[in-house]
mmCIF file of C-alpha atoms and ligand atoms in Angstrom:
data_model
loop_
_atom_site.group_PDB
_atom_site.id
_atom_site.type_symbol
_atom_site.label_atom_id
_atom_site.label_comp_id
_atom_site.label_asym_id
_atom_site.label_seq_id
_atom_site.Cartn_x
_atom_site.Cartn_y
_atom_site.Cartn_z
ATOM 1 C CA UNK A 78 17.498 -3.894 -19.875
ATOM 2 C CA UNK A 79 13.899 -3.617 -20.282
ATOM 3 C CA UNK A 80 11.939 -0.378 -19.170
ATOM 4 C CA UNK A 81 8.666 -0.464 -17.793
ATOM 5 C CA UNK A 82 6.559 1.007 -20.796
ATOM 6 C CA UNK A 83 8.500 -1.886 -23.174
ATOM 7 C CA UNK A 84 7.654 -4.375 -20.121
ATOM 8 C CA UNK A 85 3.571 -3.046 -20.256
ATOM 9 C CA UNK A 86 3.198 -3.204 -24.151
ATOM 10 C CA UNK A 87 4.799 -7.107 -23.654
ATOM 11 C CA UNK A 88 2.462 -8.149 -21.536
ATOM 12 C CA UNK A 89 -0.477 -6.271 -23.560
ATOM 13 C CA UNK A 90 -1.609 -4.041 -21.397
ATOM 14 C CA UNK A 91 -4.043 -1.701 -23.086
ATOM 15 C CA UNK A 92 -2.678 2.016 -24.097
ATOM 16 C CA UNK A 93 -5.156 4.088 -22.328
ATOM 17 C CA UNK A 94 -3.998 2.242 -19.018
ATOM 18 C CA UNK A 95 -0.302 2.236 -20.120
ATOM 19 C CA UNK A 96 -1.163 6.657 -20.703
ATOM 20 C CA UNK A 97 -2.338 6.854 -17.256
ATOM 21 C CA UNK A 98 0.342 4.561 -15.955
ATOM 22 C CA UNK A 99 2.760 7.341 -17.403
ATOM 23 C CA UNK A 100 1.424 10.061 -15.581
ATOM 24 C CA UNK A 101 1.742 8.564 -11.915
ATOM 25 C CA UNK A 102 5.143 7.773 -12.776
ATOM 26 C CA UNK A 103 5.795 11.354 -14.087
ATOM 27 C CA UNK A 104 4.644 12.563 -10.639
ATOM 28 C CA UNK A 105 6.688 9.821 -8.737
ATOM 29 C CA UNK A 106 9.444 11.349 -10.390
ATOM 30 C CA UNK A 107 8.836 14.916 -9.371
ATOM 31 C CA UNK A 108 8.292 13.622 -5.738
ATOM 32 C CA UNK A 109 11.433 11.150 -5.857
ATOM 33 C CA UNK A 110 13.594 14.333 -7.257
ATOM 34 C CA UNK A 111 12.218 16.087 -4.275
ATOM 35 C CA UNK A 112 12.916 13.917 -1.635
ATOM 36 C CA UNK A 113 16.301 12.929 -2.935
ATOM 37 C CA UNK A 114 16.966 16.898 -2.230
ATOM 38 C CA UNK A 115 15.528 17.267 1.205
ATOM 39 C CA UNK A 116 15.819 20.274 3.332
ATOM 40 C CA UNK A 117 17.327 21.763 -0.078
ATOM 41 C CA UNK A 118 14.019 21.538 -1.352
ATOM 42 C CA UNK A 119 12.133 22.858 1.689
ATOM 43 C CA UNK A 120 9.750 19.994 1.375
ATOM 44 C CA UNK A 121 10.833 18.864 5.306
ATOM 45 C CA UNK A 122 8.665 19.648 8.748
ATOM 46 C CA UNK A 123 4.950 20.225 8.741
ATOM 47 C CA UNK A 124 1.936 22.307 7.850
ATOM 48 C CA UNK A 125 -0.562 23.716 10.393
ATOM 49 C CA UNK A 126 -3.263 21.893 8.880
ATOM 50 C CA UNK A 127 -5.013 18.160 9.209
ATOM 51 C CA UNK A 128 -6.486 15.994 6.662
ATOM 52 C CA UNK A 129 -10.064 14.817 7.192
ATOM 53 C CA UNK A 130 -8.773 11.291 9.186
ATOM 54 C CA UNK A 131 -7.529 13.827 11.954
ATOM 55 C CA UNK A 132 -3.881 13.304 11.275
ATOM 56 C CA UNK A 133 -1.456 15.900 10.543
ATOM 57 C CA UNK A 134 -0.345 16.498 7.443
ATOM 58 C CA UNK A 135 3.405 17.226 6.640
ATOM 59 C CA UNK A 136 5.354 19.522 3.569
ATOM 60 C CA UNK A 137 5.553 16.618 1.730
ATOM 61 C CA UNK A 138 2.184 14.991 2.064
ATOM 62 C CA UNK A 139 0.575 17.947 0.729
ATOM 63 C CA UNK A 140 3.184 18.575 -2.001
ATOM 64 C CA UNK A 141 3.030 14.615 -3.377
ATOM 65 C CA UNK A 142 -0.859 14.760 -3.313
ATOM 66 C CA UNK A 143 -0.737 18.236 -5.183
ATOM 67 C CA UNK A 144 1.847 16.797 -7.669
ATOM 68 C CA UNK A 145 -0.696 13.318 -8.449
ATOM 69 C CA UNK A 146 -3.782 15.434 -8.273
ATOM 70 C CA UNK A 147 -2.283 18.041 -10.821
ATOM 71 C CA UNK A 148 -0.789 15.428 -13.398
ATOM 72 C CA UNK A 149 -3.703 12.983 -13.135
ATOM 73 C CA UNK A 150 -6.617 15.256 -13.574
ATOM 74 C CA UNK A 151 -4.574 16.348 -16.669
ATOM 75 C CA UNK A 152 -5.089 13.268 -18.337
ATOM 76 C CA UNK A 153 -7.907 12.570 -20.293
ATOM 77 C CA UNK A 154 -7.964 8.694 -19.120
ATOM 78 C CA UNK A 155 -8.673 9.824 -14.935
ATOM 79 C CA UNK A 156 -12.194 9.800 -14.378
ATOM 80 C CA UNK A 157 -11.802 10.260 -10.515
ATOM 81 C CA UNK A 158 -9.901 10.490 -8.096
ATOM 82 C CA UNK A 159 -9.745 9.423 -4.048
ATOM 83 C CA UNK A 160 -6.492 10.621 -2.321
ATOM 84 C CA UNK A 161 -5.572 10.057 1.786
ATOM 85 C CA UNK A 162 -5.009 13.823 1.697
ATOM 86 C CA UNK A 163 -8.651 14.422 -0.009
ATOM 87 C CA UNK A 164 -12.013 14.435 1.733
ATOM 88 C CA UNK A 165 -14.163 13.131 -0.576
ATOM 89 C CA UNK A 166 -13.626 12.223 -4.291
ATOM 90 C CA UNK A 167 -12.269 14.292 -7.330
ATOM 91 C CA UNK A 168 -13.862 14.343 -10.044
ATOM 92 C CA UNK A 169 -11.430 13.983 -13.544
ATOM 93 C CA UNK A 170 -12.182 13.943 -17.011
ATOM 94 C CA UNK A 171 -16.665 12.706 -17.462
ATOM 95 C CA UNK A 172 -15.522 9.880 -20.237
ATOM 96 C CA UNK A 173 -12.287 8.747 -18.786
ATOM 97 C CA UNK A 174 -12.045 4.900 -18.812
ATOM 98 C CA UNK A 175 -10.350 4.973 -14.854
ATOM 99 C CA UNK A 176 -10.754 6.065 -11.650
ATOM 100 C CA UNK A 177 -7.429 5.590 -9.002
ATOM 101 C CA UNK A 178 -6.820 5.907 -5.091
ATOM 102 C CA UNK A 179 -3.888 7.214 -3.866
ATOM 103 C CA UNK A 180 -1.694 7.294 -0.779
ATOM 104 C CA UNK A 181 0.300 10.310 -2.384
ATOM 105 C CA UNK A 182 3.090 9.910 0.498
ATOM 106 C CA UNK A 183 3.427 6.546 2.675
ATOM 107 C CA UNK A 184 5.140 6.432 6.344
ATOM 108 C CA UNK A 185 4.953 10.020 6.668
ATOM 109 C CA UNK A 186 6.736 10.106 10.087
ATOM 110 C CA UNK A 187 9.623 8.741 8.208
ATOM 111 C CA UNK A 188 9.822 12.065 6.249
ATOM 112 C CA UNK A 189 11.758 14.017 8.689
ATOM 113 C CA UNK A 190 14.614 11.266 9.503
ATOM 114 C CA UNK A 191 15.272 10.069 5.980
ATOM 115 C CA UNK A 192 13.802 7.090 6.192
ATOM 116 C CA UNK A 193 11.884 5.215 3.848
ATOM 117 C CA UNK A 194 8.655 6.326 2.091
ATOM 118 C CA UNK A 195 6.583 6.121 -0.618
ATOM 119 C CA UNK A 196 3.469 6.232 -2.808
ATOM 120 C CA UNK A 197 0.491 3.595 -3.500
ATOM 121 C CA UNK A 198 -1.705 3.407 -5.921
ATOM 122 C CA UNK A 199 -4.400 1.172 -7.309
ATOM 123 C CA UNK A 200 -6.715 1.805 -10.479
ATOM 124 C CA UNK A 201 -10.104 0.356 -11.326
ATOM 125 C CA UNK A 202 -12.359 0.648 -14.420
ATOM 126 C CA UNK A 203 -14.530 3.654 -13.735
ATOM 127 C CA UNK A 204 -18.185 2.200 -13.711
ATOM 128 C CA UNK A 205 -20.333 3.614 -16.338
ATOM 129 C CA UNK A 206 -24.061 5.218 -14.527
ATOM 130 C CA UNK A 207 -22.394 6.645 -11.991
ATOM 131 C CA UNK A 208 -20.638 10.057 -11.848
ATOM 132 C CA UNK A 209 -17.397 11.268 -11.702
ATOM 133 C CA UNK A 210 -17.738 12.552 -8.379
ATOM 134 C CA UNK A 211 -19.770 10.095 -6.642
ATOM 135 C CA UNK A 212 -18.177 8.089 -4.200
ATOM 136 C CA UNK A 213 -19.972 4.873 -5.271
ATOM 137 C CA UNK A 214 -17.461 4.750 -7.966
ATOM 138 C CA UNK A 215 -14.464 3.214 -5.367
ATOM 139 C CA UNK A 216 -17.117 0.809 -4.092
ATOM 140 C CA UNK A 217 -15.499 -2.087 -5.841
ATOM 141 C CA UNK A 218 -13.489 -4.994 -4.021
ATOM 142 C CA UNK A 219 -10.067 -4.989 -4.208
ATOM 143 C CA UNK A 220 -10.053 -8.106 -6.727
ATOM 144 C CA UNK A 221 -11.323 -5.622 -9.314
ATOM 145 C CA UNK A 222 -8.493 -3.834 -9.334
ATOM 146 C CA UNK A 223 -6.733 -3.552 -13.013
ATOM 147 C CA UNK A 224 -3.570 -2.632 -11.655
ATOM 148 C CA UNK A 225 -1.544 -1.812 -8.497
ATOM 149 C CA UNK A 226 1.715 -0.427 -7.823
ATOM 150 C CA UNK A 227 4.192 1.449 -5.245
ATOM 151 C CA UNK A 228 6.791 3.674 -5.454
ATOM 152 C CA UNK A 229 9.521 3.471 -2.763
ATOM 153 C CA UNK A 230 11.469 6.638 -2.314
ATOM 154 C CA UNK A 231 14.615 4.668 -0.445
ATOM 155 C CA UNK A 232 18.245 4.449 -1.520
ATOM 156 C CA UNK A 233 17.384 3.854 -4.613
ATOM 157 C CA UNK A 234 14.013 4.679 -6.491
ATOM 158 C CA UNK A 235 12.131 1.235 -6.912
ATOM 159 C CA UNK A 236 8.772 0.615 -8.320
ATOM 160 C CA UNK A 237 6.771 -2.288 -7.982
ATOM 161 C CA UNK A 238 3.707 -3.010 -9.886
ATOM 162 C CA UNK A 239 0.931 -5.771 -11.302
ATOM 163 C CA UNK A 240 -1.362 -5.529 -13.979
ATOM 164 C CA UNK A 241 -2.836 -9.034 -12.975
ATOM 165 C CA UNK A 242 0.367 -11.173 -15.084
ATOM 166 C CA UNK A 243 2.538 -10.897 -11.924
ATOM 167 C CA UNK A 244 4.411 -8.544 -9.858
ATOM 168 C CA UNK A 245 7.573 -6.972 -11.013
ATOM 169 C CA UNK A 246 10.546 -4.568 -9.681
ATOM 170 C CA UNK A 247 11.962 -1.402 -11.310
ATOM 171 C CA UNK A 248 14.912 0.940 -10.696
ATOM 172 C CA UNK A 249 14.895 4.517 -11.681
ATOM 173 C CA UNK A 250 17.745 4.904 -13.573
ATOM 174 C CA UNK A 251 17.805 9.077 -12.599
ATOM 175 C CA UNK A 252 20.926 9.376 -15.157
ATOM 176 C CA UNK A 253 18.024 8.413 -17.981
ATOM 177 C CA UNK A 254 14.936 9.162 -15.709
ATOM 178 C CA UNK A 255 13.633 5.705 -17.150
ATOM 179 C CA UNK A 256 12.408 2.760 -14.728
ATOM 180 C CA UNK A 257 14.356 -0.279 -15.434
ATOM 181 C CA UNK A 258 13.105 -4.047 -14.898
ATOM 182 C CA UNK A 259 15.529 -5.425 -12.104
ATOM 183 C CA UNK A 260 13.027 -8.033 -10.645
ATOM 184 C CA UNK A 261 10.670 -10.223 -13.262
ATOM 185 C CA UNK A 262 7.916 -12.311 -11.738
ATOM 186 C CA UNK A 263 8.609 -12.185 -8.045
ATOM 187 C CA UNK A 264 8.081 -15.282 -5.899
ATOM 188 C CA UNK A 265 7.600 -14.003 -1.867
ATOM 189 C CA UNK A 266 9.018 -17.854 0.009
ATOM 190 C CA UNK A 267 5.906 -19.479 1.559
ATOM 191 C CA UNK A 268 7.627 -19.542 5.182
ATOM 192 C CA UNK A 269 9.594 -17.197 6.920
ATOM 193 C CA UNK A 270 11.471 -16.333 10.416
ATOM 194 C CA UNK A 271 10.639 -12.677 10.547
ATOM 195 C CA UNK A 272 7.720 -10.652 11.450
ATOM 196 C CA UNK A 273 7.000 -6.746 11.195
ATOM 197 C CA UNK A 274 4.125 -5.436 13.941
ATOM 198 C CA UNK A 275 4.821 -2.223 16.721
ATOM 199 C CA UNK A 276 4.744 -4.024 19.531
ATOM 200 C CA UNK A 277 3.920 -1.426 21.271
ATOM 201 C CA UNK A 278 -0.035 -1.560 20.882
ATOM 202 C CA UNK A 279 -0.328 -4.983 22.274
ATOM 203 C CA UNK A 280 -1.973 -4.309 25.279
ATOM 204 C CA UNK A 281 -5.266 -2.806 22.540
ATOM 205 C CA UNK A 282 -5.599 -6.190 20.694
ATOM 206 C CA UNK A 283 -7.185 -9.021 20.986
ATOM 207 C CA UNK A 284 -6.172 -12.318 23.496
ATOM 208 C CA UNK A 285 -5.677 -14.319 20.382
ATOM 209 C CA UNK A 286 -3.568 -11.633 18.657
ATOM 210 C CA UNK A 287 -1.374 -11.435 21.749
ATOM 211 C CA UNK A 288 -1.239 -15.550 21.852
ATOM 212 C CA UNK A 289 0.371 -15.479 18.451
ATOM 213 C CA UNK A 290 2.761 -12.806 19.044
ATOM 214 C CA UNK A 291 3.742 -14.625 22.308
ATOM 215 C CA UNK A 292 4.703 -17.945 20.799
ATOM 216 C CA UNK A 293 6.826 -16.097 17.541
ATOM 217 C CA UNK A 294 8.524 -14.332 20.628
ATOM 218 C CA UNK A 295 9.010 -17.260 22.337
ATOM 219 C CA UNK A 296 11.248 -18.789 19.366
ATOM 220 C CA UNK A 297 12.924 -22.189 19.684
ATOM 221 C CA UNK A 298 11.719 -22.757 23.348
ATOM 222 C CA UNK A 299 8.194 -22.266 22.358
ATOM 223 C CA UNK A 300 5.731 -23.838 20.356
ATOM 224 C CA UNK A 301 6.436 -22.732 16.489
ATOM 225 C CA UNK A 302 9.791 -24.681 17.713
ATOM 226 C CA UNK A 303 12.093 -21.596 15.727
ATOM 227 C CA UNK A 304 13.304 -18.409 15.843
ATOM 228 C CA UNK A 305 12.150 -15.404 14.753
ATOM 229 C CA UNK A 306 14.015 -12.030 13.758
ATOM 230 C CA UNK A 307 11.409 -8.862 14.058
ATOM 231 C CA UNK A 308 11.816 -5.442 11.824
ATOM 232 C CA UNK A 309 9.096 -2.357 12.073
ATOM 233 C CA UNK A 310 9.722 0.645 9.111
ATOM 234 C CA UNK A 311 7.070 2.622 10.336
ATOM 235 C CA UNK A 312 5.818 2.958 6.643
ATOM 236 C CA UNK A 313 3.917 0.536 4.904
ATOM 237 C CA UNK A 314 5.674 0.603 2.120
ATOM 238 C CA UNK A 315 9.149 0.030 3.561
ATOM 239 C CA UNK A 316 7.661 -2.949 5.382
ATOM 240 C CA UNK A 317 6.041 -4.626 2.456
ATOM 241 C CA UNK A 318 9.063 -4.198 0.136
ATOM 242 C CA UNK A 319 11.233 -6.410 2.548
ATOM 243 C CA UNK A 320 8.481 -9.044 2.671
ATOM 244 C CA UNK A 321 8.092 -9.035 -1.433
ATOM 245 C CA UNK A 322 12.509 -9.411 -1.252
ATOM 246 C CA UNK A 323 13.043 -11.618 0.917
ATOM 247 C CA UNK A 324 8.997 -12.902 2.668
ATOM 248 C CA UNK A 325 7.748 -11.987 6.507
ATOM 249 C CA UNK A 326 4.709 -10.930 7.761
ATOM 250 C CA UNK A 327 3.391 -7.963 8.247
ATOM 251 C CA UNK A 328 0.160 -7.286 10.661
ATOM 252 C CA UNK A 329 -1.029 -4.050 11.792
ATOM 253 C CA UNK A 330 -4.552 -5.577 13.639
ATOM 254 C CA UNK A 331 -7.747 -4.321 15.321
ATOM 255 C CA UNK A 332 -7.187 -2.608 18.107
ATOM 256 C CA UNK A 333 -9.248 -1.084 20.807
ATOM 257 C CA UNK A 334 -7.607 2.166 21.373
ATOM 258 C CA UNK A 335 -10.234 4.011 19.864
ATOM 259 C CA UNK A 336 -13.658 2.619 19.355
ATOM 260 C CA UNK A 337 -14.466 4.725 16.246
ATOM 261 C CA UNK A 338 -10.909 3.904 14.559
ATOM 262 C CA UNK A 339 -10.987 -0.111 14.718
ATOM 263 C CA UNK A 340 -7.715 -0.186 12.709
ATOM 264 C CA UNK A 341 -5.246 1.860 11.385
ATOM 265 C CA UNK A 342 -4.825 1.420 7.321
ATOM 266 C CA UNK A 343 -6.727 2.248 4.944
ATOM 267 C CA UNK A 344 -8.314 -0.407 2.484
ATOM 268 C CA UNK A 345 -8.615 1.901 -0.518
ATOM 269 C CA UNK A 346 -5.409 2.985 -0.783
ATOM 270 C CA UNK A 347 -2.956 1.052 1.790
ATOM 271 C CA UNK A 348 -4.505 -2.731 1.792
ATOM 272 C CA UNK A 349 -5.960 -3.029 -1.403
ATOM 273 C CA UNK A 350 -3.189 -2.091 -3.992
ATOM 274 C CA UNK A 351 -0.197 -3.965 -1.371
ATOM 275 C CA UNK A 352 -2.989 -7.335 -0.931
ATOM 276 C CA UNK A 353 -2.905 -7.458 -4.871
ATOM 277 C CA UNK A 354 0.923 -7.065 -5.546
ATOM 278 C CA UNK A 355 1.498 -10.144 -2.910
ATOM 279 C CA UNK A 356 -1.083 -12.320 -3.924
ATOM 280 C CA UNK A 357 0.625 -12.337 -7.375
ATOM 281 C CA UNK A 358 3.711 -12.866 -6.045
ATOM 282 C CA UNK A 359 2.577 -15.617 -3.691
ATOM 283 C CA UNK A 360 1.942 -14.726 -0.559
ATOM 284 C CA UNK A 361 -1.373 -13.754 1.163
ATOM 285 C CA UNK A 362 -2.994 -10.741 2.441
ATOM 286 C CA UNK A 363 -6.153 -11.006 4.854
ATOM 287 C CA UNK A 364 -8.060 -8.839 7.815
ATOM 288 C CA UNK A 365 -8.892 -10.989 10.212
ATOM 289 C CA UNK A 366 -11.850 -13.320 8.634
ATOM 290 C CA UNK A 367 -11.647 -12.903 5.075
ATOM 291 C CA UNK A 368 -9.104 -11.994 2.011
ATOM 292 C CA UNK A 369 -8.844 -8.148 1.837
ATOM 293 C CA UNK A 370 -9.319 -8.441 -1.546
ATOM 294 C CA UNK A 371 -13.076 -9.422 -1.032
ATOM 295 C CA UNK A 372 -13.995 -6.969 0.777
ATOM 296 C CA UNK A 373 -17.054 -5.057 -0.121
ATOM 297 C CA UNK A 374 -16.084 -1.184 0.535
ATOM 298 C CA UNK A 375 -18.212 0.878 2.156
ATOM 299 C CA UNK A 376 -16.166 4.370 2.618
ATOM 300 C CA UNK A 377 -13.551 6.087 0.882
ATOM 301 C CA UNK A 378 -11.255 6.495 4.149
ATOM 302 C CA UNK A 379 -12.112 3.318 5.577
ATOM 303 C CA UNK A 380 -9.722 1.177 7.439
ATOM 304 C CA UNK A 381 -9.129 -2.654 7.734
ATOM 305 C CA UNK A 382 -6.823 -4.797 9.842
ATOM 306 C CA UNK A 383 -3.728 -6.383 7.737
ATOM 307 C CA UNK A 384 -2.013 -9.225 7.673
ATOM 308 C CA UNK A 385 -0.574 -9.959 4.618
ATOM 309 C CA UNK A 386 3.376 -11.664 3.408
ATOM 310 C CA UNK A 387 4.495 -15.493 3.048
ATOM 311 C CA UNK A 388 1.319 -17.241 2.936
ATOM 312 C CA UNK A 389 2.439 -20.154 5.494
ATOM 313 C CA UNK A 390 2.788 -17.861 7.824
ATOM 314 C CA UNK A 391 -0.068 -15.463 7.013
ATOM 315 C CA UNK A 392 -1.972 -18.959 7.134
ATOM 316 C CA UNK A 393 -0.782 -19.860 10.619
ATOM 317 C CA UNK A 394 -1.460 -17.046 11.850
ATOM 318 C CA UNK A 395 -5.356 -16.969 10.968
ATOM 319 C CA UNK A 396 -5.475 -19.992 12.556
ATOM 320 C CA UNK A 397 -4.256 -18.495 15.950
ATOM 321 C CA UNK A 398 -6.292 -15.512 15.675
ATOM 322 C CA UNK A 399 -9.821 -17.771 14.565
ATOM 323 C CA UNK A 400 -9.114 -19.909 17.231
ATOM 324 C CA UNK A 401 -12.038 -20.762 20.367
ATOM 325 C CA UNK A 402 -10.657 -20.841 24.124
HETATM 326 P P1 LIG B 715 0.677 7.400 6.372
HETATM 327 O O1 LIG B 715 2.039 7.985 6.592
HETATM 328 O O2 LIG B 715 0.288 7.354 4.926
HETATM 329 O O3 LIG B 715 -0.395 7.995 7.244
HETATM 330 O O4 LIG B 715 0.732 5.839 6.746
HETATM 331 C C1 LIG B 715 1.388 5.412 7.899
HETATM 332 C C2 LIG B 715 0.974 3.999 8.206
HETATM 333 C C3 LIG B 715 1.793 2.914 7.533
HETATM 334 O O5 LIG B 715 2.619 3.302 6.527
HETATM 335 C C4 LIG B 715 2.624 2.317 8.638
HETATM 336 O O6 LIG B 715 2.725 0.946 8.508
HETATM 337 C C5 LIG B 715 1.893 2.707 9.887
HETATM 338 O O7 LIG B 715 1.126 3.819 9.600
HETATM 339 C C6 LIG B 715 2.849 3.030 11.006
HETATM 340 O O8 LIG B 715 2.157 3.078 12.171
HETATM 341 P P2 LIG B 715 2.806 3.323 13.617
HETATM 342 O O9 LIG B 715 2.735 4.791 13.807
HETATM 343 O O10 LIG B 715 1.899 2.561 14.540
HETATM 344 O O11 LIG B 715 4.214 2.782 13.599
HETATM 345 MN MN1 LIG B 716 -0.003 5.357 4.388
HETATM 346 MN MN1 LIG B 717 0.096 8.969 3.515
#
């Protein structure tokens, strides 16, 4: 079987990426080796503290972001930083050819009940005239991106990356500690019967959002004339790695819950690096109105609506929400 660093030099990706590919995976390791252990590890429950988006931060939010931050300002390719558990930007090595954003520890809540969880990442070219620690150097659109990847922390150890020539699947192998290619050029199917949203913040979004929702509820009776199944992980990560197996759709939308918090995830670090790993597998990933991957940042903890899997469907639904009553 192939391992990932054979897989990167195939496809030619250059070595100063491939260096800094080796220390997120390093850390993914540490943090998979810790969840696998649990309680035994005392990385469970959570701290008294908050990160700067208000939310609370658990064991193992702080311990994954301290694990990336330590290994990835060690090498000499990082030339900043932006983590969810960070206020503002880090600032790495001055003439590193990089910069990467981070969601050190995805679906948090999931922690506790040994669910699914896991860690995103996407890396950009740093831009030259602008310093390390200036925020200005994450204001690029997603479509920049030069690579993209998660880690899922779930029965098994799976991560699943793009460096622009497709997305792939690997397995840790723990027995070797080596990721192992198990899926080549994934495909997501352009339709699908099953849909991933909580429900349970309908009555925040819009009439249109509702109107779609409705009719995939409705099933065979209704208009879309078929049924559909519905599955919520609670982690990002969990939900997108069932759409890239097997296609769905995933939407968390506006809402008006809280006027200064128009949607929940974050583009840096949640939209942008999952738009880019379906969009070369096939599917689609938008906010409301335009492709997330266009998107013109403006902050580093700025968040977006999502709707991203099977493009039919990611398609269909656009045309529901866009629609004038
Ligand atoms: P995080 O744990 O990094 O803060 O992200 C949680 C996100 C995302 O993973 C998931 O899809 C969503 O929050 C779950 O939201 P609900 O609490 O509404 O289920
Ligand atoms: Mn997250
Ligand atoms: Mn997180």
């Amino acid at each position: 079987m192939i391992n990932l660093f054979q897989h990167l030099r195939n496809e030619s990706v250059e070595a100063p990426l491939i260096q800094l590919l080796e220390s997120v995976i390093n850390a993914s390791k540490e943090i998979a080796f810790r969840v696998r252990q649990g309680a035994l590890a005392g990385v469970l429950g959570s701290t008294q503290d908050q990160n700067i988006q208000g939310e609370t931060q658990k064991n193992l939010d702080v311990i994954s972001n301290q694990l990336l931050k330590d290994l990835l300002l060690a090498c000499p390719q990082v030339r900043a930083l932006a983590s969810e558990e960070e206020d503002t930007v880090v600032a790495g090595n001055a003439n590193g050819e990089f910069i990467i954003a981070f969601d050190p520890l995805d679906g948090s809540s999931n922690i506790d009940i040994n669910g699914q969880i896991g860690t995103i990442f996407s890396i950009y070219r740093a831009q030259e005239n602008i310093a390390a620690n200036d925020e200005a150097q994450f204001r690029q659109k997603g479509e920049q991106q030069v690579c993209a990847g998660y880690i899922l922390y779930g029965p098994s150890t799976l991560l699943v990356i793009t460096t622009g020539k497709g997305t792939h699947a690997f397995t840790l192998d723990a027995t070797q500690g080596t990721f192992l290619l198990t899926a080549n050029n994934i495909n997501i199917p352009a339709d699908t019967k099953e849909f991933a949203i909580n429900m349970s913040n309908q009555r925040f979004w819009s009439d249109n959002m509702r109107r779609y929702l409705n009719d995939l509820v409705l099933g065979e009776s209704g208009p879309r004339g078929k049924n559909f199944n519905m599955r919520w992980n609670a982690a990002m990560v969990g939900d997108v790695h069932r759409i890239i197996s097997r296609g769905g759709i995933f939407l968390y939308p506006s809402d008006n819950r809280n006027p200064k918090q128009p949607a929940k995830l974050r583009l840096l670090y949640e939209a942008n690096p999952m738009a880019l790993l379906l969009e070369n597998a096939g599917g689609k990933a938008w906010n409301e109105n335009q492709r997330i991957l266009e998107i013109e940042p403006r902050e580093l903890h700025e968040r977006v609506a999502v709707i991203l899997g099977s493009a039919n469907e990611v398609q269909i639904c656009l045309k529901y929400i866009t629609a004038e009553h």
